[in-house]
PDB file of C-alpha atoms in Angstrom:
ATOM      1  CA  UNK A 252       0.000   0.000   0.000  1.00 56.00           C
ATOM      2  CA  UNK A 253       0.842   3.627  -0.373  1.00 61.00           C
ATOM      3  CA  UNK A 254       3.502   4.919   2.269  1.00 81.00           C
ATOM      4  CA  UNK A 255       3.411   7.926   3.624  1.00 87.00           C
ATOM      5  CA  UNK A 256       6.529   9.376   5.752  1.00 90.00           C
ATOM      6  CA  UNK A 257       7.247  12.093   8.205  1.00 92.00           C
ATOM      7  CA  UNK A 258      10.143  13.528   9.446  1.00 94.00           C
ATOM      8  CA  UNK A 259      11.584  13.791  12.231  1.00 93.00           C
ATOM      9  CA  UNK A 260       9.300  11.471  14.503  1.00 88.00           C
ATOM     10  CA  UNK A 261      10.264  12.650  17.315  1.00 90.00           C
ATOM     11  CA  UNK A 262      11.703  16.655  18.217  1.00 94.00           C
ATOM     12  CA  UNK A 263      12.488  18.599  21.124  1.00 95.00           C
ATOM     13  CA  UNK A 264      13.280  22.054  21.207  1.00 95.00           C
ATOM     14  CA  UNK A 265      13.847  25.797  23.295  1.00 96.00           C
ATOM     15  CA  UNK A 266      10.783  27.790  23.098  1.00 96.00           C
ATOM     16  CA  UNK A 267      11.167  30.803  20.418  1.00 96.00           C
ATOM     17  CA  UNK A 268      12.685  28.550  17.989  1.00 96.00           C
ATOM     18  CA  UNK A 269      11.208  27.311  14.996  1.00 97.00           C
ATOM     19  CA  UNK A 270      10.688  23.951  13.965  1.00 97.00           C
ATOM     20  CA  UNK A 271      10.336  21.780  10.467  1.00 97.00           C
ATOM     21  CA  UNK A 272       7.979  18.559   9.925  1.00 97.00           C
ATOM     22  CA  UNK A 273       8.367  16.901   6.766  1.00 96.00           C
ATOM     23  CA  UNK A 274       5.502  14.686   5.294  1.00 95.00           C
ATOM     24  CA  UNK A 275       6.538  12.450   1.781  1.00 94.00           C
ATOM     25  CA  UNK A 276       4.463  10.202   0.031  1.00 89.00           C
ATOM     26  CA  UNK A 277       6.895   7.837  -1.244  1.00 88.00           C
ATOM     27  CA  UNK A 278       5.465   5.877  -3.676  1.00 82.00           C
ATOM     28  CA  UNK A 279       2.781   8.722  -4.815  1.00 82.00           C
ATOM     29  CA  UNK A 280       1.944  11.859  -5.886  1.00 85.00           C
ATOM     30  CA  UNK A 281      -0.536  13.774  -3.266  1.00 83.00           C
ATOM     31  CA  UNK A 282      -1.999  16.626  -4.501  1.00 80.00           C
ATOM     32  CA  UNK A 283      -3.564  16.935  -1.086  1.00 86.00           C
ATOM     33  CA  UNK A 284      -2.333  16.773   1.921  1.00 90.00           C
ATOM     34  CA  UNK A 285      -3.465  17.074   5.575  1.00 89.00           C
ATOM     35  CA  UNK A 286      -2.075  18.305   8.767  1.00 93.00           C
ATOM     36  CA  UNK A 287      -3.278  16.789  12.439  1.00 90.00           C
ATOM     37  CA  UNK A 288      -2.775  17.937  16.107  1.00 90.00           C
ATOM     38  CA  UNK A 289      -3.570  15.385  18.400  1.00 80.00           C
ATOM     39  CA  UNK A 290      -3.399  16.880  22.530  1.00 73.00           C
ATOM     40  CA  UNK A 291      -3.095  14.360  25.483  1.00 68.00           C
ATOM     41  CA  UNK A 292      -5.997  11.843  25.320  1.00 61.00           C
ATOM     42  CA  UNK A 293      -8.008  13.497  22.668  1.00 66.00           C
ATOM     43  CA  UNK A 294      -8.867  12.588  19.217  1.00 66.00           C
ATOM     44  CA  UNK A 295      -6.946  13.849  15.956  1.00 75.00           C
ATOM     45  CA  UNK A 296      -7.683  17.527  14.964  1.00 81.00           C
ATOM     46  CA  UNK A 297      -7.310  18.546  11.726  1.00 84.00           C
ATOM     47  CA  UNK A 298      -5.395  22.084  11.496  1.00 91.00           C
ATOM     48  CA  UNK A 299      -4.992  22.667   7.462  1.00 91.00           C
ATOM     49  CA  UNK A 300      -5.172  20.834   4.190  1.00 89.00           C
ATOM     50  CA  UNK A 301      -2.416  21.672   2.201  1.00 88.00           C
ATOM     51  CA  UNK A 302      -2.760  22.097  -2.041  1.00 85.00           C
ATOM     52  CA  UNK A 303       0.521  21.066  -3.905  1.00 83.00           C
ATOM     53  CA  UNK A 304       1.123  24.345  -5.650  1.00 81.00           C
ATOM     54  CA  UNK A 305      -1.328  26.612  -3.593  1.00 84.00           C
ATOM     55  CA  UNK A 306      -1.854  27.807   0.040  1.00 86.00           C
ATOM     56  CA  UNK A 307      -3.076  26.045   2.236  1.00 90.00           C
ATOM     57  CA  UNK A 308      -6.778  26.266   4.074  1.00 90.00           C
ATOM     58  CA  UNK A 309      -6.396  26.518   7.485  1.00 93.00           C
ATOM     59  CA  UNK A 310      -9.104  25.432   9.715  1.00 88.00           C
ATOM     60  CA  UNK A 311     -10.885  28.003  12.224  1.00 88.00           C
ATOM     61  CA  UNK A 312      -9.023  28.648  15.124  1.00 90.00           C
ATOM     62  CA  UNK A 313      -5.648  27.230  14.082  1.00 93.00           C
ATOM     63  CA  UNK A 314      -2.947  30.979  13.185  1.00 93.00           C
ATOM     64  CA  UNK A 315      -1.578  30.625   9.734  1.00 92.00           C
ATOM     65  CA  UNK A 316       1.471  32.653  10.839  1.00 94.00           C
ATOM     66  CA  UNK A 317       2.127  30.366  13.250  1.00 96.00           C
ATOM     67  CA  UNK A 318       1.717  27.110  11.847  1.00 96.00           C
ATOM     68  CA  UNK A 319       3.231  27.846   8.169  1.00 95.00           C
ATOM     69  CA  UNK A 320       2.934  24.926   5.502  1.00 94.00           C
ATOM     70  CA  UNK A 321       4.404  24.662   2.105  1.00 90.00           C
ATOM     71  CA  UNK A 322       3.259  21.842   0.037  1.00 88.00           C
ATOM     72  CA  UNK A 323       6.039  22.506  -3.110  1.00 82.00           C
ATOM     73  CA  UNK A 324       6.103  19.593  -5.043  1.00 88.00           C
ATOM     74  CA  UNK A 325       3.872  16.058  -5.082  1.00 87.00           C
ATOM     75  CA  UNK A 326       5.312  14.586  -3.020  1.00 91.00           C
ATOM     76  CA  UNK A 327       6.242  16.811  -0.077  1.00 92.00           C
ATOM     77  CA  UNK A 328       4.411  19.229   2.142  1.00 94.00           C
ATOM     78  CA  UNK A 329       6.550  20.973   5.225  1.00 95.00           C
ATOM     79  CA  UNK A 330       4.991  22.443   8.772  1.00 97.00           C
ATOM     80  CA  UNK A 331       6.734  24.697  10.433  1.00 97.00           C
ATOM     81  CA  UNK A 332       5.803  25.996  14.066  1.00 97.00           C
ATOM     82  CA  UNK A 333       7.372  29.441  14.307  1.00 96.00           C
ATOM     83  CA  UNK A 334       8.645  30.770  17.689  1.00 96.00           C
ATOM     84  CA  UNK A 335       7.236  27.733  19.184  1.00 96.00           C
ATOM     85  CA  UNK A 336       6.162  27.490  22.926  1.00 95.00           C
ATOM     86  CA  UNK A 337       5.487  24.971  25.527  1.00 95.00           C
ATOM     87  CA  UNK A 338       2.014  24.664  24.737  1.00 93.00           C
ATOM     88  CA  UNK A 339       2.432  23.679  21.141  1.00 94.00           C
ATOM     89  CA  UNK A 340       4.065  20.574  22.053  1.00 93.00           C
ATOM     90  CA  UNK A 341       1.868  18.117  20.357  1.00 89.00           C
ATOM     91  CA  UNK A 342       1.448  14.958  18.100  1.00 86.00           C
ATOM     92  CA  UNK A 343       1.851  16.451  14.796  1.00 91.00           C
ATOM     93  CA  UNK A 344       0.147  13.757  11.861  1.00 90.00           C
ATOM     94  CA  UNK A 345       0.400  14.469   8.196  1.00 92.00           C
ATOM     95  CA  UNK A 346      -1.634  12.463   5.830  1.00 88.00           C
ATOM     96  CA  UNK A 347      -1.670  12.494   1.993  1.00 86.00           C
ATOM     97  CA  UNK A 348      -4.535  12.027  -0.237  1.00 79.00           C
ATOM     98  CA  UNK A 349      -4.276   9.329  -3.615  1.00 72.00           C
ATOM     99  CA  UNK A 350      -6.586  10.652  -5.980  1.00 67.00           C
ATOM    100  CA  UNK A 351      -8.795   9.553  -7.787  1.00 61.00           C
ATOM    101  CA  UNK A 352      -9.545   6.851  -5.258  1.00 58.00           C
ATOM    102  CA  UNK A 353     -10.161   9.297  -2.647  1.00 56.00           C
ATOM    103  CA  UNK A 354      -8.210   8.000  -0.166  1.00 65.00           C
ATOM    104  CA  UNK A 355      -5.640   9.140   2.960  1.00 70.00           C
ATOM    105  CA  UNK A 356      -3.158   7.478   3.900  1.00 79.00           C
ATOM    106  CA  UNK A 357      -1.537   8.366   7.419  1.00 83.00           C
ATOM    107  CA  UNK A 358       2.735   9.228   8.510  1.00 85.00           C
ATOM    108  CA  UNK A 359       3.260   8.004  11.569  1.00 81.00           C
ATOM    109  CA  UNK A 360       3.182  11.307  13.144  1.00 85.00           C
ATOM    110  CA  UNK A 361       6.281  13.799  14.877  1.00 89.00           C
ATOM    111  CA  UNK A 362       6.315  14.331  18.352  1.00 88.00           C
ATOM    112  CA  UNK A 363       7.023  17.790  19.840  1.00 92.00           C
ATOM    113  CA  UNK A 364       8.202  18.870  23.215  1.00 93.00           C
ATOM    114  CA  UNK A 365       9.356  22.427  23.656  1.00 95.00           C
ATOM    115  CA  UNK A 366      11.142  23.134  26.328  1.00 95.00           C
TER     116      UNK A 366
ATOM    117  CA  UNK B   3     -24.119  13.133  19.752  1.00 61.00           C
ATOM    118  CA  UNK B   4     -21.195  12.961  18.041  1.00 76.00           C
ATOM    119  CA  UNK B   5     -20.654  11.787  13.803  1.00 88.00           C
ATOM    120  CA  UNK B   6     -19.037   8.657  14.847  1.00 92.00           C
ATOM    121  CA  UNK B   7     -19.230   6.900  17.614  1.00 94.00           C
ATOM    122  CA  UNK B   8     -16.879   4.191  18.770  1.00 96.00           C
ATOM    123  CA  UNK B   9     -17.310   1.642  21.751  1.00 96.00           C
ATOM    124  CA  UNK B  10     -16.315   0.230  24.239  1.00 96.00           C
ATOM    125  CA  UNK B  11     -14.300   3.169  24.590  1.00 93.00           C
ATOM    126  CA  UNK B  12     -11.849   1.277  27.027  1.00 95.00           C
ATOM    127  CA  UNK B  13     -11.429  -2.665  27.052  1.00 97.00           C
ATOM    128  CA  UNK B  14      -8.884  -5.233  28.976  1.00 97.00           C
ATOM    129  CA  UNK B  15      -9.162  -8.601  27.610  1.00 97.00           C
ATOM    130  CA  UNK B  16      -6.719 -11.588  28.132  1.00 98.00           C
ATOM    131  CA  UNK B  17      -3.929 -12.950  26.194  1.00 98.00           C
ATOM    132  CA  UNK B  18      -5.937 -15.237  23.036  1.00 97.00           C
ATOM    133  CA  UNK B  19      -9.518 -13.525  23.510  1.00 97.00           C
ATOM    134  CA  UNK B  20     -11.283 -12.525  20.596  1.00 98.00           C
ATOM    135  CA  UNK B  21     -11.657  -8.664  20.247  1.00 98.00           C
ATOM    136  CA  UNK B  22     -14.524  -6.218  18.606  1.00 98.00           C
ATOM    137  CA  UNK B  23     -14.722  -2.794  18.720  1.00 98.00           C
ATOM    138  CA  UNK B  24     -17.556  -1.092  16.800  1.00 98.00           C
ATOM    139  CA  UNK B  25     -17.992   2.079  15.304  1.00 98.00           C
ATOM    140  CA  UNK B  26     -21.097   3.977  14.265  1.00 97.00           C
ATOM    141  CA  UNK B  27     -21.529   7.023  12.180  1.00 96.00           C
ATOM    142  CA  UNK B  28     -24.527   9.010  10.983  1.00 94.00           C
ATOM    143  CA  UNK B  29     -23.279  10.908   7.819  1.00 90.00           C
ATOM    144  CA  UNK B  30     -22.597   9.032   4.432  1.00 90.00           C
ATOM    145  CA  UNK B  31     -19.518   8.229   3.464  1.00 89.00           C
ATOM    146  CA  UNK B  32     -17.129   7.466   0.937  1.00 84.00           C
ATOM    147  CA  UNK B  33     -14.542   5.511   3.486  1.00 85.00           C
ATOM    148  CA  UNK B  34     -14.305   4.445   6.494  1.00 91.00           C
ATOM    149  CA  UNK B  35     -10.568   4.138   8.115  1.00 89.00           C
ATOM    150  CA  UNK B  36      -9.496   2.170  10.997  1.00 93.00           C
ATOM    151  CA  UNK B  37      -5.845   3.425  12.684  1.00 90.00           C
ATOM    152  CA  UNK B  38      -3.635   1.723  15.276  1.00 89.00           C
ATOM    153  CA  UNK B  39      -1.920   4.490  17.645  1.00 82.00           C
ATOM    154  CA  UNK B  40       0.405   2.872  20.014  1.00 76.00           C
ATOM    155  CA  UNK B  41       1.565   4.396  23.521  1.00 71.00           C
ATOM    156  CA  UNK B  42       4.598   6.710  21.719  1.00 62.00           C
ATOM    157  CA  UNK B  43       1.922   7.827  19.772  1.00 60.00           C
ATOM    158  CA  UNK B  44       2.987   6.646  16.282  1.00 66.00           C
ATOM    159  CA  UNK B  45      -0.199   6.011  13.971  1.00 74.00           C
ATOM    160  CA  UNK B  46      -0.555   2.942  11.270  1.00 77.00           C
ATOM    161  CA  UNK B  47      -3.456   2.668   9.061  1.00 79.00           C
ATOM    162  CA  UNK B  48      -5.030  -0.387   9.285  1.00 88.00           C
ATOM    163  CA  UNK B  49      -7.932  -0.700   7.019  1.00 88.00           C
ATOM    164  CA  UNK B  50      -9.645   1.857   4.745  1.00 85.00           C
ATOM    165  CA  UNK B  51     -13.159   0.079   3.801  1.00 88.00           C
ATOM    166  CA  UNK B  52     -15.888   1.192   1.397  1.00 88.00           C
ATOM    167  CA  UNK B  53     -17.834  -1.881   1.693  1.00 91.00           C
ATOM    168  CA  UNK B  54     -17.776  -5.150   2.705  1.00 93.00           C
ATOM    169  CA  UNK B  55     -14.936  -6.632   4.630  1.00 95.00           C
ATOM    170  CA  UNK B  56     -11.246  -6.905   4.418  1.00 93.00           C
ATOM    171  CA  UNK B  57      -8.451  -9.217   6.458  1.00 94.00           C
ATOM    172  CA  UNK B  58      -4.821  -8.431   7.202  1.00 91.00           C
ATOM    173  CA  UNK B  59      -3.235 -11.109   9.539  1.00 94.00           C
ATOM    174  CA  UNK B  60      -5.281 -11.501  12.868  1.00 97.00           C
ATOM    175  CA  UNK B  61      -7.397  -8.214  12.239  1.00 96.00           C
ATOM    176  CA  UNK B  62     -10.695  -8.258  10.289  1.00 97.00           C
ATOM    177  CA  UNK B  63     -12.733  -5.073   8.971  1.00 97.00           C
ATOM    178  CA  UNK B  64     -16.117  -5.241   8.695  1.00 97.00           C
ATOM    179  CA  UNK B  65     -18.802  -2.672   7.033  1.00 97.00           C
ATOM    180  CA  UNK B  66     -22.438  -2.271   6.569  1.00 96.00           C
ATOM    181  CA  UNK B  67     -23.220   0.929   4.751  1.00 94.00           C
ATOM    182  CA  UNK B  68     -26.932   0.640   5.219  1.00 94.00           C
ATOM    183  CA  UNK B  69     -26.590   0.538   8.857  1.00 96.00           C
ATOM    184  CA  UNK B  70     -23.603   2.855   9.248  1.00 96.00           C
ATOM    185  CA  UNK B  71     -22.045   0.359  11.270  1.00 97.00           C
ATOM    186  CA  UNK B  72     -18.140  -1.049  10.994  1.00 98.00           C
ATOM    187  CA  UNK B  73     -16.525  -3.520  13.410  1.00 98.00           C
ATOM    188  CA  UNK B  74     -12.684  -4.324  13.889  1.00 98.00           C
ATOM    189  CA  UNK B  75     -12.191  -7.972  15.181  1.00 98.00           C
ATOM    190  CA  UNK B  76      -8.788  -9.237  16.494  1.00 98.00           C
ATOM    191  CA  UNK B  77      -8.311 -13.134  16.222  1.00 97.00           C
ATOM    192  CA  UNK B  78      -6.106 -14.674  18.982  1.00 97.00           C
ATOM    193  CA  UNK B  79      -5.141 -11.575  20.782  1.00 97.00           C
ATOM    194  CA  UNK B  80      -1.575 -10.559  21.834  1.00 97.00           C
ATOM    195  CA  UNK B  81      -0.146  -7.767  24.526  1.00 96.00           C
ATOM    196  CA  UNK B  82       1.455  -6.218  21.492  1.00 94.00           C
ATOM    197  CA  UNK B  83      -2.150  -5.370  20.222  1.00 95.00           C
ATOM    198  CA  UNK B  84      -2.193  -2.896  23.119  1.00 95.00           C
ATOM    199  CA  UNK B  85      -2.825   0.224  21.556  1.00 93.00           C
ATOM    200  CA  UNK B  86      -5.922   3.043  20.727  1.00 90.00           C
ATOM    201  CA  UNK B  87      -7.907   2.273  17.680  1.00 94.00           C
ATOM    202  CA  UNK B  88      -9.629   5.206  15.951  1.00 92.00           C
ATOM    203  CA  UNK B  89     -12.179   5.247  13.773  1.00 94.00           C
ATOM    204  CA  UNK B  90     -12.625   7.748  10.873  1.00 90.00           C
ATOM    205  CA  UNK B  91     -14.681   8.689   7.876  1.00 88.00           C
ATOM    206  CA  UNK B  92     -14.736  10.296   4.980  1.00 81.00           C
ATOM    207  CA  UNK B  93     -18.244  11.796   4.648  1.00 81.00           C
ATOM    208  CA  UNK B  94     -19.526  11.733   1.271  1.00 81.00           C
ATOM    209  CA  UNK B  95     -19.877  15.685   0.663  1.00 70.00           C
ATOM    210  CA  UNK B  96     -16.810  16.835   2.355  1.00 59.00           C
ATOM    211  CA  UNK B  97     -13.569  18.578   1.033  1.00 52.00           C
ATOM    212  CA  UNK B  98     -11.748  14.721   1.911  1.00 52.00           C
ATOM    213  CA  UNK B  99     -11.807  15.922   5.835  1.00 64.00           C
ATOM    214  CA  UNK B 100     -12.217  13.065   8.331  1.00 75.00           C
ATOM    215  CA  UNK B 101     -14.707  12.979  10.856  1.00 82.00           C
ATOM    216  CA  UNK B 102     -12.597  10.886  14.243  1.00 83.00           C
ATOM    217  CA  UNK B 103     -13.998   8.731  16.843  1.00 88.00           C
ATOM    218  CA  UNK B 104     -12.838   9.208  20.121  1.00 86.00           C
ATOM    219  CA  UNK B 105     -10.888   5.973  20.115  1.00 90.00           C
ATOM    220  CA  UNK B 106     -10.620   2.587  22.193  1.00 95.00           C
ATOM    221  CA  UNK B 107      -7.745   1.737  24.324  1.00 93.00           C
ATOM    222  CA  UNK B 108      -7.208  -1.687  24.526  1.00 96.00           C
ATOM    223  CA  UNK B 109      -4.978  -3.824  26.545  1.00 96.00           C
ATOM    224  CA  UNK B 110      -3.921  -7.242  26.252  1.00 97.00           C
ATOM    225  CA  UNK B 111      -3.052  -8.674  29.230  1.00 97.00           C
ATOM    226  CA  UNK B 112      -0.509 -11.795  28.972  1.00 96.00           C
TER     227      UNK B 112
END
């Protein structure tokens, strides 16, 4: 089946400093892809679905300028969390979207601690 | 009430007992997914189903469209099946969002 990666899977960091999560589909091209939060003992939230080639539409509540993506090419989209704090330490989850089947397949998520 | 619905929403079985969690949902959908998080918090996708049922190892998939009902069975249990198991969908007039379940933790004890 379709793979989906993310990198890294697990980051920690000082708070003010920005961090990078890569998602791949590696044996695809995605011309969507979505990006989850999960917090402590809740369910998967989605934050923004990311167009290859476009910018991406974030969901309410979730600050563009602080959770930037660029999806560049088929095959890659990028999160960054800008002057990061404590409480954005999170389970970040990227998925990717095969169309035409209309399908998502799931990375295996980054972990974030900021210090 | 929520979209989807999963249950039991917690469930401690012994080692070689036959598992089922169910979900419900009350939108149409294209898909339904099943995921495996495990305590680190890594996610695999198990199952994406449309219709029908589907089989991977000890783990079976079950769905019934006109009852917006899907089951996840686990033959011959194992601690290592210890994890959450989430439910999503893919409702039928969405921009390919996913509606979640809350999840069922599950632990296999040896």
């Amino acid at each position: 089946g379709a793979v989906v990666s993310q990198h890294p899977s697990r980051v920690i960091c000082k708070s003010g400093t920005s961090v990078k999560i890569e998602c791949r589909s590696l044996d695809f091209q995605a011309t969507t892809m979505f990006w989850y939060r999960q917090f402590p003992k809740q369910s998967l939230m989605l934050m923004a679905t990311s167009n290859e080639g476009s910018k991406a539409t974030y969901e309410q509540g979730v600050e563009k300028d602080k959770f930037l993506i660029n999806h560049a090419s088929l095959t890659l989209s990028t999160l960054t969390v800008t002057s990061a704090h404590p409480e954005d330490s999170s389970f970040y989850i990227c998925s990717a979207r095969i169309e035409p089947l209309d399908t998502q397949y799931f990375g295996p998520g980054t972990r974030l601690t900021v210090l | 009430k929520n979209e989807v619905e999963q249950s039991p929403q917690n469930l401690t079985a012994q080692e070689g007992e036959f598992i089922t969690i169910n979900c419900s949902y009350s939108v149409g959908i294209s898909a339904l997914h099943w995921l495996q998080q495990h305590p680190g918090g890594g996610i695999v996708s198990l199952f994406m189903l449309s219709s029908g049922k589907k089989k991977h190892g000890r783990l079976i998939a079950t769905i019934n469209i006109q009852e917006k009902h899907s089951s996840l069975h686990i033959t011959a249990s194992h601690p290592r099946d210890s994890a959450v198991y989430i439910c999503a969908v893919s409702p039928m007039d969405s921009n390919y969002q996913l509606i979640w379940g809350a999840g069922t933790k599950l632990i296999i004890k040896p």
